[in-house]
Coordinates of C-alpha atoms in Angstrom, one line a residue:
Chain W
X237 CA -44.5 -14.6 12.9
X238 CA -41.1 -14.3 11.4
X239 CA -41.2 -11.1 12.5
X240 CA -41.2 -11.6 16.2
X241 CA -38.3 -13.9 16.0
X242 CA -36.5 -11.1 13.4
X243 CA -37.3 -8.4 16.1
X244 CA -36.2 -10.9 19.4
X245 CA -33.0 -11.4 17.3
X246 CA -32.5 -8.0 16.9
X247 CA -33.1 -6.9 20.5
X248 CA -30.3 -9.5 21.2
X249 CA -28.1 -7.9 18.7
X250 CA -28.4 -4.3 20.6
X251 CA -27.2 -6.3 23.9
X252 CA -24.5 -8.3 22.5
X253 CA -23.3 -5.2 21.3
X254 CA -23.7 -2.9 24.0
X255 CA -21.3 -6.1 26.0
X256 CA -19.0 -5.7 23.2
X257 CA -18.4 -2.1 23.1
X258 CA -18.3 -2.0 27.5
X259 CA -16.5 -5.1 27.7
X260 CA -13.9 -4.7 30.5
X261 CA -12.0 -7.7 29.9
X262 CA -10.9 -9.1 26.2
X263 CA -12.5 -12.3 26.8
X264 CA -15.6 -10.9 27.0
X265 CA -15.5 -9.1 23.8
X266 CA -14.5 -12.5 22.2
X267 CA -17.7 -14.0 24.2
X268 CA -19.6 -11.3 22.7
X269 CA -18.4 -11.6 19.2
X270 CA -19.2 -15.3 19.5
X271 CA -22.4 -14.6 20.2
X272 CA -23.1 -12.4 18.2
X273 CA -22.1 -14.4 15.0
X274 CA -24.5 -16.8 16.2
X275 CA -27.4 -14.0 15.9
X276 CA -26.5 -13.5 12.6
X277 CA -26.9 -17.0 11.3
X278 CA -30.3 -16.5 13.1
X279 CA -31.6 -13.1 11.4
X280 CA -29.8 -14.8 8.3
X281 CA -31.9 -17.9 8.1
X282 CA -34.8 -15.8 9.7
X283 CA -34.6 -13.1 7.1
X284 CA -34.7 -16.2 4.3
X285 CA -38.1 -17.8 5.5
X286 CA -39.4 -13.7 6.2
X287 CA -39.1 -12.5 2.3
X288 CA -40.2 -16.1 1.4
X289 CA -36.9 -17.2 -0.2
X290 CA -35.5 -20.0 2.1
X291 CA -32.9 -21.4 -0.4
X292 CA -29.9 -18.9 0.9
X293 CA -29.5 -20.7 4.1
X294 CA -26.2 -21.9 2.8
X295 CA -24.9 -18.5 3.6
X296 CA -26.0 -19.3 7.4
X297 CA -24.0 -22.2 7.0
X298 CA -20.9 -20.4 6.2
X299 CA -21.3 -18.2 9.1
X300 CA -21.4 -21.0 11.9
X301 CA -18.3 -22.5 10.4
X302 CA -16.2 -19.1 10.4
X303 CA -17.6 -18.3 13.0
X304 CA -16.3 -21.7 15.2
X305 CA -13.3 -20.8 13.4
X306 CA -13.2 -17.7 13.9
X307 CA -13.2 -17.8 18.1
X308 CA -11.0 -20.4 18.3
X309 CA -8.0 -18.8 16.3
X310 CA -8.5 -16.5 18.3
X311 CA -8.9 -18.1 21.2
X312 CA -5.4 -19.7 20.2
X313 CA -3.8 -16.6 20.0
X314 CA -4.7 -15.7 23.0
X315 CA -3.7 -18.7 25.0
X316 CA -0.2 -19.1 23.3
X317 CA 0.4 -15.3 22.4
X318 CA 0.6 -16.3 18.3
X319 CA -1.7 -18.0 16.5
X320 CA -0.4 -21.5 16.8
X321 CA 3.7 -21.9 17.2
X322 CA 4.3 -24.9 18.4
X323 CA 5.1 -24.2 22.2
X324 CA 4.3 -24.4 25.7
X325 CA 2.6 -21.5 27.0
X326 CA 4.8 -19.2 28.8
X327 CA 3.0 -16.3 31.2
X328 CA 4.6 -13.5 30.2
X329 CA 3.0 -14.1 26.8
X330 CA -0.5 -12.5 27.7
Chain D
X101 CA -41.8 7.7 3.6
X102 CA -40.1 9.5 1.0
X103 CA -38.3 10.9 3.5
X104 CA -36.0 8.1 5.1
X105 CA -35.5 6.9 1.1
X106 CA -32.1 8.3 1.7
X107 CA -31.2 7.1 5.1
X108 CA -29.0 4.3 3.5
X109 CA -26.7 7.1 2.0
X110 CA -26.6 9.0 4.9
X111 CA -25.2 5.8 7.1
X112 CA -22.7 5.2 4.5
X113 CA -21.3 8.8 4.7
X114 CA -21.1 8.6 8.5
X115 CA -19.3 5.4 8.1
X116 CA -17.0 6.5 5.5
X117 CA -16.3 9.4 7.6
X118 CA -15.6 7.5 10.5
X119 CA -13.2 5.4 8.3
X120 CA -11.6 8.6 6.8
X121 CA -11.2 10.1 10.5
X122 CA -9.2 6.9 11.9
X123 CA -6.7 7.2 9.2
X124 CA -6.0 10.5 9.2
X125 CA -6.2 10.9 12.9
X126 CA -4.5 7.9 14.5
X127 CA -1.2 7.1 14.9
X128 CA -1.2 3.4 14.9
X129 CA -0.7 1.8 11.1
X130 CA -2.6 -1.5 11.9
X131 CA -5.3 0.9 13.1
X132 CA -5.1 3.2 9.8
X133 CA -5.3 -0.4 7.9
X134 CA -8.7 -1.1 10.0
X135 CA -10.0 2.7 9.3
X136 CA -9.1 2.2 5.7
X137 CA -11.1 -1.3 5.7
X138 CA -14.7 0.4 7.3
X139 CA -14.0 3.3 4.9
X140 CA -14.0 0.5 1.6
X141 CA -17.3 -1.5 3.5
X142 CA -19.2 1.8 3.5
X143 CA -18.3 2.1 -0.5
X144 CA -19.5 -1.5 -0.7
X145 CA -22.9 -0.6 1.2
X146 CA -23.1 2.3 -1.1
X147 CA -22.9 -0.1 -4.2
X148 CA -25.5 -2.6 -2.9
X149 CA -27.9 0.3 -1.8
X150 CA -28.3 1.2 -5.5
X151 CA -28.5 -2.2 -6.9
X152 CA -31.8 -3.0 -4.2
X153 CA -35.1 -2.8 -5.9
X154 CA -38.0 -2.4 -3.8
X155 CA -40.1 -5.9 -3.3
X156 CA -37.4 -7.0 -5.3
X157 CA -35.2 -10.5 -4.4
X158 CA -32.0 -11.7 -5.2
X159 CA -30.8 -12.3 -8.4
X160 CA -31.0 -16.2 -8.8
X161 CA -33.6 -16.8 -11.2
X162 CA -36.9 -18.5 -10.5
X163 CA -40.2 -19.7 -11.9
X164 CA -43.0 -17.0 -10.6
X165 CA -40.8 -14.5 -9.9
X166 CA -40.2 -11.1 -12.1
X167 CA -38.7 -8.7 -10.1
X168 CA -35.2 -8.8 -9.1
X169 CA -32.8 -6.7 -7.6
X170 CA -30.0 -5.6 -10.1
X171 CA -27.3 -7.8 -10.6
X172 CA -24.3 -5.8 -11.6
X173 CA -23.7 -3.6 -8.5
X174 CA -23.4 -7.3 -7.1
X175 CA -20.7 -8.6 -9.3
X176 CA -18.6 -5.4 -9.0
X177 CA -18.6 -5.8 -5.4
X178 CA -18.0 -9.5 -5.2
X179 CA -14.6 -8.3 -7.7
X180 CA -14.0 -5.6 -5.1
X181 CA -14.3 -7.5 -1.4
X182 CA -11.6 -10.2 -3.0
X183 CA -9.3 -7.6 -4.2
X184 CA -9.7 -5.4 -1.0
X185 CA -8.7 -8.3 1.3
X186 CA -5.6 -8.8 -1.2
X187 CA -4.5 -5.0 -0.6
X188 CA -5.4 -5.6 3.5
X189 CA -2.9 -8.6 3.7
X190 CA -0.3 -6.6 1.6
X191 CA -0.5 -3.9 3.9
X192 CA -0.5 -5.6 6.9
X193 CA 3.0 -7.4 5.5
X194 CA 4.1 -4.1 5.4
X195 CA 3.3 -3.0 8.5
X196 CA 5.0 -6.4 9.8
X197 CA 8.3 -5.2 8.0
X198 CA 8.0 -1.9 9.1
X199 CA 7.9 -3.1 12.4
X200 CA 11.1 -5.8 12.0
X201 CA 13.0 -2.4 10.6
X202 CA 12.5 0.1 12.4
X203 CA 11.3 -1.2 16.0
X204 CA 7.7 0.6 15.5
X205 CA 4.7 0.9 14.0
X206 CA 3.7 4.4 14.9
X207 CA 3.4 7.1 12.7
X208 CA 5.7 10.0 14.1
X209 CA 7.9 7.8 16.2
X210 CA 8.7 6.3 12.5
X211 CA 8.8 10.3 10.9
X212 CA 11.6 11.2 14.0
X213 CA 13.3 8.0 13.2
X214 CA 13.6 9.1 9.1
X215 CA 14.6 13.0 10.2
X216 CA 17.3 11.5 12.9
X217 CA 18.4 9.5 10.0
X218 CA 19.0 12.0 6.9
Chain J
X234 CA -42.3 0.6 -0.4
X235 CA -41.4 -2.8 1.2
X236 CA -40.9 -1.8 4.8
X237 CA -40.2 -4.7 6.3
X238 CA -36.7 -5.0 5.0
X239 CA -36.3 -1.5 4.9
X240 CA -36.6 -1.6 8.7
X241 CA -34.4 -4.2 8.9
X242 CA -31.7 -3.0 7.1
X243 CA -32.0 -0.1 8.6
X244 CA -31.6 -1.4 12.0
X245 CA -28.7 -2.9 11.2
X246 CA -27.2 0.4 9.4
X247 CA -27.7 2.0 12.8
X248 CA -25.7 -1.2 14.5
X249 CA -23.1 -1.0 12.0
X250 CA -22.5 2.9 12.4
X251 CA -22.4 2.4 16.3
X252 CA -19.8 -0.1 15.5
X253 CA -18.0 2.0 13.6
X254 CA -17.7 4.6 15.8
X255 CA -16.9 2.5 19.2
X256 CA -13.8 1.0 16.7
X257 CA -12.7 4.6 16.3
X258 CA -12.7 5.7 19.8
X259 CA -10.9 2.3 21.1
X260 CA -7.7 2.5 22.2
X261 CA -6.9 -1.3 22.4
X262 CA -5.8 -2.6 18.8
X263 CA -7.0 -5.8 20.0
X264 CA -10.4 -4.9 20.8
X265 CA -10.4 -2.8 17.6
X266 CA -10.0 -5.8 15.6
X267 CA -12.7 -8.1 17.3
X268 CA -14.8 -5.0 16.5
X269 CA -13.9 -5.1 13.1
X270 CA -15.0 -8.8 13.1
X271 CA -18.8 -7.6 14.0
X272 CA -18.6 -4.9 11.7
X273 CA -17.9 -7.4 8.7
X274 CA -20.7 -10.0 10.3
X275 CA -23.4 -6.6 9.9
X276 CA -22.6 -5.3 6.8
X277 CA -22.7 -9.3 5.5
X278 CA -25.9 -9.0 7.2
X279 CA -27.0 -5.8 5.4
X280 CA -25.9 -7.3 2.3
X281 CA -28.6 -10.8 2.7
X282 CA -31.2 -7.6 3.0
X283 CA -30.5 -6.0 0.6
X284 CA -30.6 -9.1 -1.4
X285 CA -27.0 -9.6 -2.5
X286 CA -26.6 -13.0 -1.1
X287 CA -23.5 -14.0 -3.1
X288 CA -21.8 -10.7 -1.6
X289 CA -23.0 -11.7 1.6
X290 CA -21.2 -15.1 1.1
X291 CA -18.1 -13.3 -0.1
X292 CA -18.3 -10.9 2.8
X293 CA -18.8 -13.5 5.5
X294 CA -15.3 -16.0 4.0
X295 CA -13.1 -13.4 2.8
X296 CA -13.9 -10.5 5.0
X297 CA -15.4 -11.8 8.7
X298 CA -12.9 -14.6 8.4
X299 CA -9.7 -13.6 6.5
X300 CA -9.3 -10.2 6.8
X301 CA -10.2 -10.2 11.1
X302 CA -7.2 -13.4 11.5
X303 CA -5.1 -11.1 9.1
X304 CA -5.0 -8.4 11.5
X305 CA -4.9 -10.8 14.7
X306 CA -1.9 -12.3 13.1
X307 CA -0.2 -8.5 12.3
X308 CA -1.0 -7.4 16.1
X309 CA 0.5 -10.9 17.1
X310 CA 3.7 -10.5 15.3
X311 CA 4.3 -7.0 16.0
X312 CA 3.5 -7.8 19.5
X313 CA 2.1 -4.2 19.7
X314 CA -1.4 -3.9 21.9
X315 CA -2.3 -0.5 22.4
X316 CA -1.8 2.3 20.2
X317 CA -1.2 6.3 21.6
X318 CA -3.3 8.8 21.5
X319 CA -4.5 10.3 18.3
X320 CA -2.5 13.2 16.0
X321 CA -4.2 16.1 15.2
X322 CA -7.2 15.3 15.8
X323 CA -9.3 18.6 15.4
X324 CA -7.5 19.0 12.4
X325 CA -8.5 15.3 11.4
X326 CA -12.7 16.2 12.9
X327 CA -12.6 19.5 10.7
X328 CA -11.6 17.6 7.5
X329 CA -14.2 14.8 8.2
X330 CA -17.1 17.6 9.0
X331 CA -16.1 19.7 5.6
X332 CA -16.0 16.1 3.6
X333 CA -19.1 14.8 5.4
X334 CA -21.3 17.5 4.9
X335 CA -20.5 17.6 0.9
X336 CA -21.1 14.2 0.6
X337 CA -24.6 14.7 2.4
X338 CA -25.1 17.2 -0.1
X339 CA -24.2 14.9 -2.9
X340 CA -27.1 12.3 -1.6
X341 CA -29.8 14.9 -1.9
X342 CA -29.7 14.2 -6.4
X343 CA -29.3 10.4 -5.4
X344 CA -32.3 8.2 -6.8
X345 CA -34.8 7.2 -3.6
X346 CA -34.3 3.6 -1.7
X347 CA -35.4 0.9 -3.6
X348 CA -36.8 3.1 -6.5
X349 CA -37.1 0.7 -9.4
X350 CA -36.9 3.6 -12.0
X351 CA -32.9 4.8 -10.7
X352 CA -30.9 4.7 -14.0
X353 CA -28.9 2.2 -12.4
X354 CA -32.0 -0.2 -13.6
X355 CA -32.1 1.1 -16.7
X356 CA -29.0 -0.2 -18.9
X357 CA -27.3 -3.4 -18.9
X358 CA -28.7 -4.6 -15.8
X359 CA -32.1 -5.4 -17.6
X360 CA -30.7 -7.7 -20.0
X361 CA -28.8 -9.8 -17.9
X362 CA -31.6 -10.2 -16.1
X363 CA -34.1 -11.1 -18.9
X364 CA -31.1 -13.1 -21.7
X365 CA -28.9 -14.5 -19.2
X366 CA -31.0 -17.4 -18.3
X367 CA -31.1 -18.6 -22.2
X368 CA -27.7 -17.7 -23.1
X369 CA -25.6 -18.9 -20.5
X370 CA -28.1 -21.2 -18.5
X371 CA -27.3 -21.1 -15.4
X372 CA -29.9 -19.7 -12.6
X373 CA -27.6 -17.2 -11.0
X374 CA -27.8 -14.4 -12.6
X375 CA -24.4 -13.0 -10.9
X376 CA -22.2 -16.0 -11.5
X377 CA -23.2 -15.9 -15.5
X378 CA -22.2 -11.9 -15.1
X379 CA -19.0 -12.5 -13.3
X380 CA -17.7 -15.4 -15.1
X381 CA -18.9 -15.0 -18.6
X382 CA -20.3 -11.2 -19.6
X383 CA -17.6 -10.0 -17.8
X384 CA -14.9 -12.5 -17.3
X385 CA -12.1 -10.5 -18.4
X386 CA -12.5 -8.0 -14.9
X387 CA -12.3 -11.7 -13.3
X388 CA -8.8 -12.4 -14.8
X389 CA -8.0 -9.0 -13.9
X390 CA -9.1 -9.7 -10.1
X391 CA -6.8 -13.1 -10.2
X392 CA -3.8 -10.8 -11.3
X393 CA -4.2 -8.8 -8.7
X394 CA -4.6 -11.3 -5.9
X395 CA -1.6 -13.2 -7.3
X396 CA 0.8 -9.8 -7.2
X397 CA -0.8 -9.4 -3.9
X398 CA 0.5 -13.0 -2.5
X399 CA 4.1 -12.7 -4.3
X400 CA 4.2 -9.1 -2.8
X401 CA 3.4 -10.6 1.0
X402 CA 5.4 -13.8 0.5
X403 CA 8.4 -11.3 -0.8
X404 CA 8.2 -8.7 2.3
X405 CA 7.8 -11.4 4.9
X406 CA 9.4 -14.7 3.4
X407 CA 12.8 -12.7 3.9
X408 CA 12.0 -11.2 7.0
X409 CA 11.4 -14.9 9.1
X410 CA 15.2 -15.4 8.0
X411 CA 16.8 -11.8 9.6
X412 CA 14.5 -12.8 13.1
X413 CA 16.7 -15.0 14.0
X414 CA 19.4 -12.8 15.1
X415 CA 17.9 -10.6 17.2
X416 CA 21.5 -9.0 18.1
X417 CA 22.0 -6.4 15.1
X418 CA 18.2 -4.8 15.5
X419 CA 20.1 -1.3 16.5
Chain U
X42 CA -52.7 -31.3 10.8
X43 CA -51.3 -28.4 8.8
X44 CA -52.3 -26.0 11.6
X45 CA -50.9 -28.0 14.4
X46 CA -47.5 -28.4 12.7
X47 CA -47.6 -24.3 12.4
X48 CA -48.5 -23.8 15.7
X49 CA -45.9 -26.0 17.2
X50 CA -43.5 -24.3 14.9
X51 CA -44.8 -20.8 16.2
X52 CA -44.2 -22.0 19.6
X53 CA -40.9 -23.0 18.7
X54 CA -40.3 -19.8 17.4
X55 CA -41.6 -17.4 20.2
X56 CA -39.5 -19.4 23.0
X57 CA -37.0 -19.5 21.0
X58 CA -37.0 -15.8 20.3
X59 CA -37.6 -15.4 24.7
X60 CA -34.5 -17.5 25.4
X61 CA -32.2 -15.3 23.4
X62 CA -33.3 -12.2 24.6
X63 CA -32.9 -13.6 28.2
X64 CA -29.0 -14.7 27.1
X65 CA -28.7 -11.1 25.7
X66 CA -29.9 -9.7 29.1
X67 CA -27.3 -12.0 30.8
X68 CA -24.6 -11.6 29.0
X69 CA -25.4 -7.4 29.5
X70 CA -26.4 -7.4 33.0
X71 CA -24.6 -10.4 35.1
X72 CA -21.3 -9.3 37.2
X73 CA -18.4 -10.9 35.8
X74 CA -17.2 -13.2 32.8
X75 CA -17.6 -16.6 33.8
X76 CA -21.4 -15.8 34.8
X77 CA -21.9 -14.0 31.5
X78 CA -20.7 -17.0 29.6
X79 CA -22.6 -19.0 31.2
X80 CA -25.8 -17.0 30.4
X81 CA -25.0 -16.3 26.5
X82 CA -23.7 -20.0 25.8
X83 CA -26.6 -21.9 27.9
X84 CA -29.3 -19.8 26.0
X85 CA -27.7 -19.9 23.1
X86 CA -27.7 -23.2 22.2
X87 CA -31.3 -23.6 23.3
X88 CA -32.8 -20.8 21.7
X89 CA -31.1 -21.1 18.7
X90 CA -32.4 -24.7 18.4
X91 CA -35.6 -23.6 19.5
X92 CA -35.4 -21.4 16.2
X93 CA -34.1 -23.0 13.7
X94 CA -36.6 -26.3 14.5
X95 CA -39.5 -24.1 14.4
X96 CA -38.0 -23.1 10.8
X97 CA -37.1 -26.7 10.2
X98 CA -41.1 -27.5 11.0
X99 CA -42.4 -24.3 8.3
X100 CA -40.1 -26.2 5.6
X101 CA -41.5 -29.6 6.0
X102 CA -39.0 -32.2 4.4
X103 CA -36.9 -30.3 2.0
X104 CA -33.4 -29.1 1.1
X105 CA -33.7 -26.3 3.0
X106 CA -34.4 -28.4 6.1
X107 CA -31.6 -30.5 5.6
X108 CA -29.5 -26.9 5.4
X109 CA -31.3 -26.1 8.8
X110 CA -30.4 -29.6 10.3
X111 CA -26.8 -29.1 9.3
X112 CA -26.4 -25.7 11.1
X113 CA -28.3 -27.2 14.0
X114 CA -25.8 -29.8 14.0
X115 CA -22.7 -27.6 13.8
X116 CA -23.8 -25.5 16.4
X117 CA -24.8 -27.6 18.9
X118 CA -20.9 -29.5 18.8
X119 CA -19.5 -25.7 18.1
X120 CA -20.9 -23.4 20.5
X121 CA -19.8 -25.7 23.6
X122 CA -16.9 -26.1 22.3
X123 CA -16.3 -22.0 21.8
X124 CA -17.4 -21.9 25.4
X125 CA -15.2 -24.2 26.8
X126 CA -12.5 -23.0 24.7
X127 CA -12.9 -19.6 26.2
X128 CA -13.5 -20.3 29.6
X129 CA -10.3 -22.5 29.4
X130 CA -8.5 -19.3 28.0
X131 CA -9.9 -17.1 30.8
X132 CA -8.3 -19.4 33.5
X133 CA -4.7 -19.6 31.8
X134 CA -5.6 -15.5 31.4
X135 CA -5.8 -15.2 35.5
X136 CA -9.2 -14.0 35.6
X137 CA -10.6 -15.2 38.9
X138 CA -14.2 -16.3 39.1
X139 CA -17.1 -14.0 40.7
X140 CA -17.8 -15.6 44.4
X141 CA -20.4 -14.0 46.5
X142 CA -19.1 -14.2 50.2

């Protein structure tokens, strides 16, 4: 059964990629990357439960905090042109 | 099934190729530092290939099981992804002065810059 | 063999090469290096597979994370986004085909996925596995390797990271003090 | 009681797996960015909480489950959060939203 989800995951993956690689604008290749660190905290934990061994989730873990972390430095680069000077935006930053 | 036994190997020589192609081919030194980055992941594939074990799991001992995967490919790598990221923030402070010198961070816009120099 | 992860891992070799390859033919740095990011996340993933969960944990803080706000943070201050087009590159495919094509040679004499008879098996690796739990008494068998059976390479690694960080704070701790006169860049 | 807890989990599981694919085909197929991010976030949060409870249900009460709850719980404040974050961005990045006329 873990299998199904392993191979749903997986099918996502090939998507999420495909975005990530056509992408036209940045934002959504950061949507994509997003995303697709979320799959891997699925196939991850999946993966764990599939080969019987669930005490490795803690590497799941990691991955949803970096990557949160992740999307919004760079999310913050993106809005302010740096990652995190303290100013106003200005527009000819982007 | 024999056959796709050395698939893993052959992934990691495409990707090391691919690695070795964007630092000799582009321009761009934040670029070459991201070629030279896929390049040292495909070494540490290459590592954990050989340290898998078939029906094997990972190293972290427990009661009922006897067949792990080998640890020591593991280790070197965990030495090697720290000390890789080290070199990948010293280069990319050298690209960064690079750039505060010399106005650019391309390859042979920084080669006419030297030659127009001397 | 065990096919299951074999597939698996497989799967995501083939998503990691793609990867690879779509970093190489973008022009935008900046979409090279959210790339990069998803190439870290699958190879941490192919690492879980192939059961080295502590590289996987490695992978996923120091590479996904560090390394992909490293280069955000490099394209940010040099305030280049695009790079031109690439030098030589025949010259570059030719070396990569001659190279390749050796190394594909090479794998022909390597040991078979998974075999548990490789030589790799054979030596050292065997006792860690079978002492390690007695001697140092701890469960995980690559933490008593990496800080006790061989904790000298782990001062070594701590030397280097430390030169690393007094080389970066030395090229760029300097430079933050010249940027603010913009006036004598010629 | 041991088969109904794995067939709840199962169903968990399969939907699960059926939202995320449908967020993957969103986030490939719809027109422009503020649709696709609307497709991968919605889905995402839902399947992936379909997932990991079905997991959480297999595990019973456990460490592992309280590992599961605590990615459960981190995703379900982070993933909005990303989404907002980015939709925000996309605004202040001039990128005008899809309307059908």
């Amino acid at each position: 059964m873990y299998i199904a989800g392993i191979a749903a995951v997986l099918v996502t993956m090939a998507l999420t990629l495909a975005r990530a690689f056509m992408g036209p604008t940045v934002y959504d290749r950061i949507l994509a990357v997003n995303s697709f660190g979320t799959k891997t905290v699925l196939i991850i934990a999946l993966y764990g439960y599939f080969t019987g061994r669930p005490d490795f989730l803690d590497i799941a873990l990691v991955y949803a905090l970096i990557n949160f972390i992740g999307t919004i430095a760079v999310l913050k680069f993106f809005e302010y042109g740096d990652l995190g000077r303290d100013r106003p935006s200005q527009p000819d930053d982007i | 099934m024999q056959a796709f036994g050395l698939f893993n190997y052959w992934v990691v020589v495409l990707l090391m190729m691919t690695g070795l192609y964007i630092v000799t081919a582009s321009p761009n030194l934040i670029k070459k530092i991201i070629g030279l980055n896929i390049f040292q992941t495909s070494v540490f594939i290459l590592y954990i290939t050989i340290g898998k074990v078939s029906f094997g799991t990972a190293p972290i001992l427990v009661d009922g099981v006897s067949r792990y995967s080998n640890p020591l490919p593991h280790v070197l790598i965990l030495t090697a992804i720290v000390v890789g990221v080290a070199t990948t923030a010293l280069g990319l402070a050298l690209v960064v002065r690079i750039h505060s010198a010399y106005g650019s961070i391309n390859e042979s816009e920084l080669q006419n810059e030297d030659a127009a120099d001397s | 063999m065990d096919i299951g992860s074999f597939l698996i891992n497989a799967i995501l070799l083939v998503f990691l090469a793609a990867t690879a390859i779509a970093v190489a033919r973008l022009q935008n740095l900046f979409a090279g290096a959210m790339l990069f990011g998803i190439y870290s996340l699958l190879s941490a993933g192919v690492f879980v597979v192939l059961d080295a969960v502590d590289v996987a944990f490695t992978e996923a803080a120091v590479g996904a994370g560090i390394a992909t706000i490293l280069m955000l943070s490099t394209i940010a201050l040099t305030g280049i986004k695009h790079e031109s087009i690439p030098i030589r590159p025949l010259r570059s495919l030719l070396l990569v085909a001659v190279v390749g094509a050796a190394l594909i040679y090479g794998t022909f004499d390597m040991p078979r996925f998974g075999d548990a008879e490789a030589p790799a098996h054979q030596h050292v690796a065997l006792r860690y596995l079978q002492q390690s739990g007695d001697e140092i008494g701890i469960p995980n068998v690559v933490t008593s390797v990496l800080a006790s059976y061989r904790g000298y390479d782990t001062l070594g690694e701590v030397a280097v990271i430390f030169t690393a960080g007094i080389g970066v704070l030395c090229l760029l701790g300097g430079s933050r003090r010249r940027r603010t006169d913009p006036a004598d860049k010629s | 009681m041991q088969l109904l807890l794995d067939a709840i989990s199962w169903i968990c599981l399969l939907s699960g797996g059926f939202f995320v694919v449908a967020g993957g085909i969103g986030l490939l197929r719809f027109p422009d960015f503020f649709t696709r991010l609307h497709a991968a976030s919605v889905t995402d949060t839902l399947g992936t909480g379909l997932i990991l409870l079905g997991l959480m249900l297999q595990s019973g009460f456990s460490q592992a489950s309280v590992k599961l709850i605590l990615i459960l719980v981190f995703l379900f404040f982070s993933s909005p959060t990303a989404a907002h974050a980015l939709a925000k961005a996309a605004l202040h990045g001039k990128l005008v939203p899809f309307v059908k006329r």
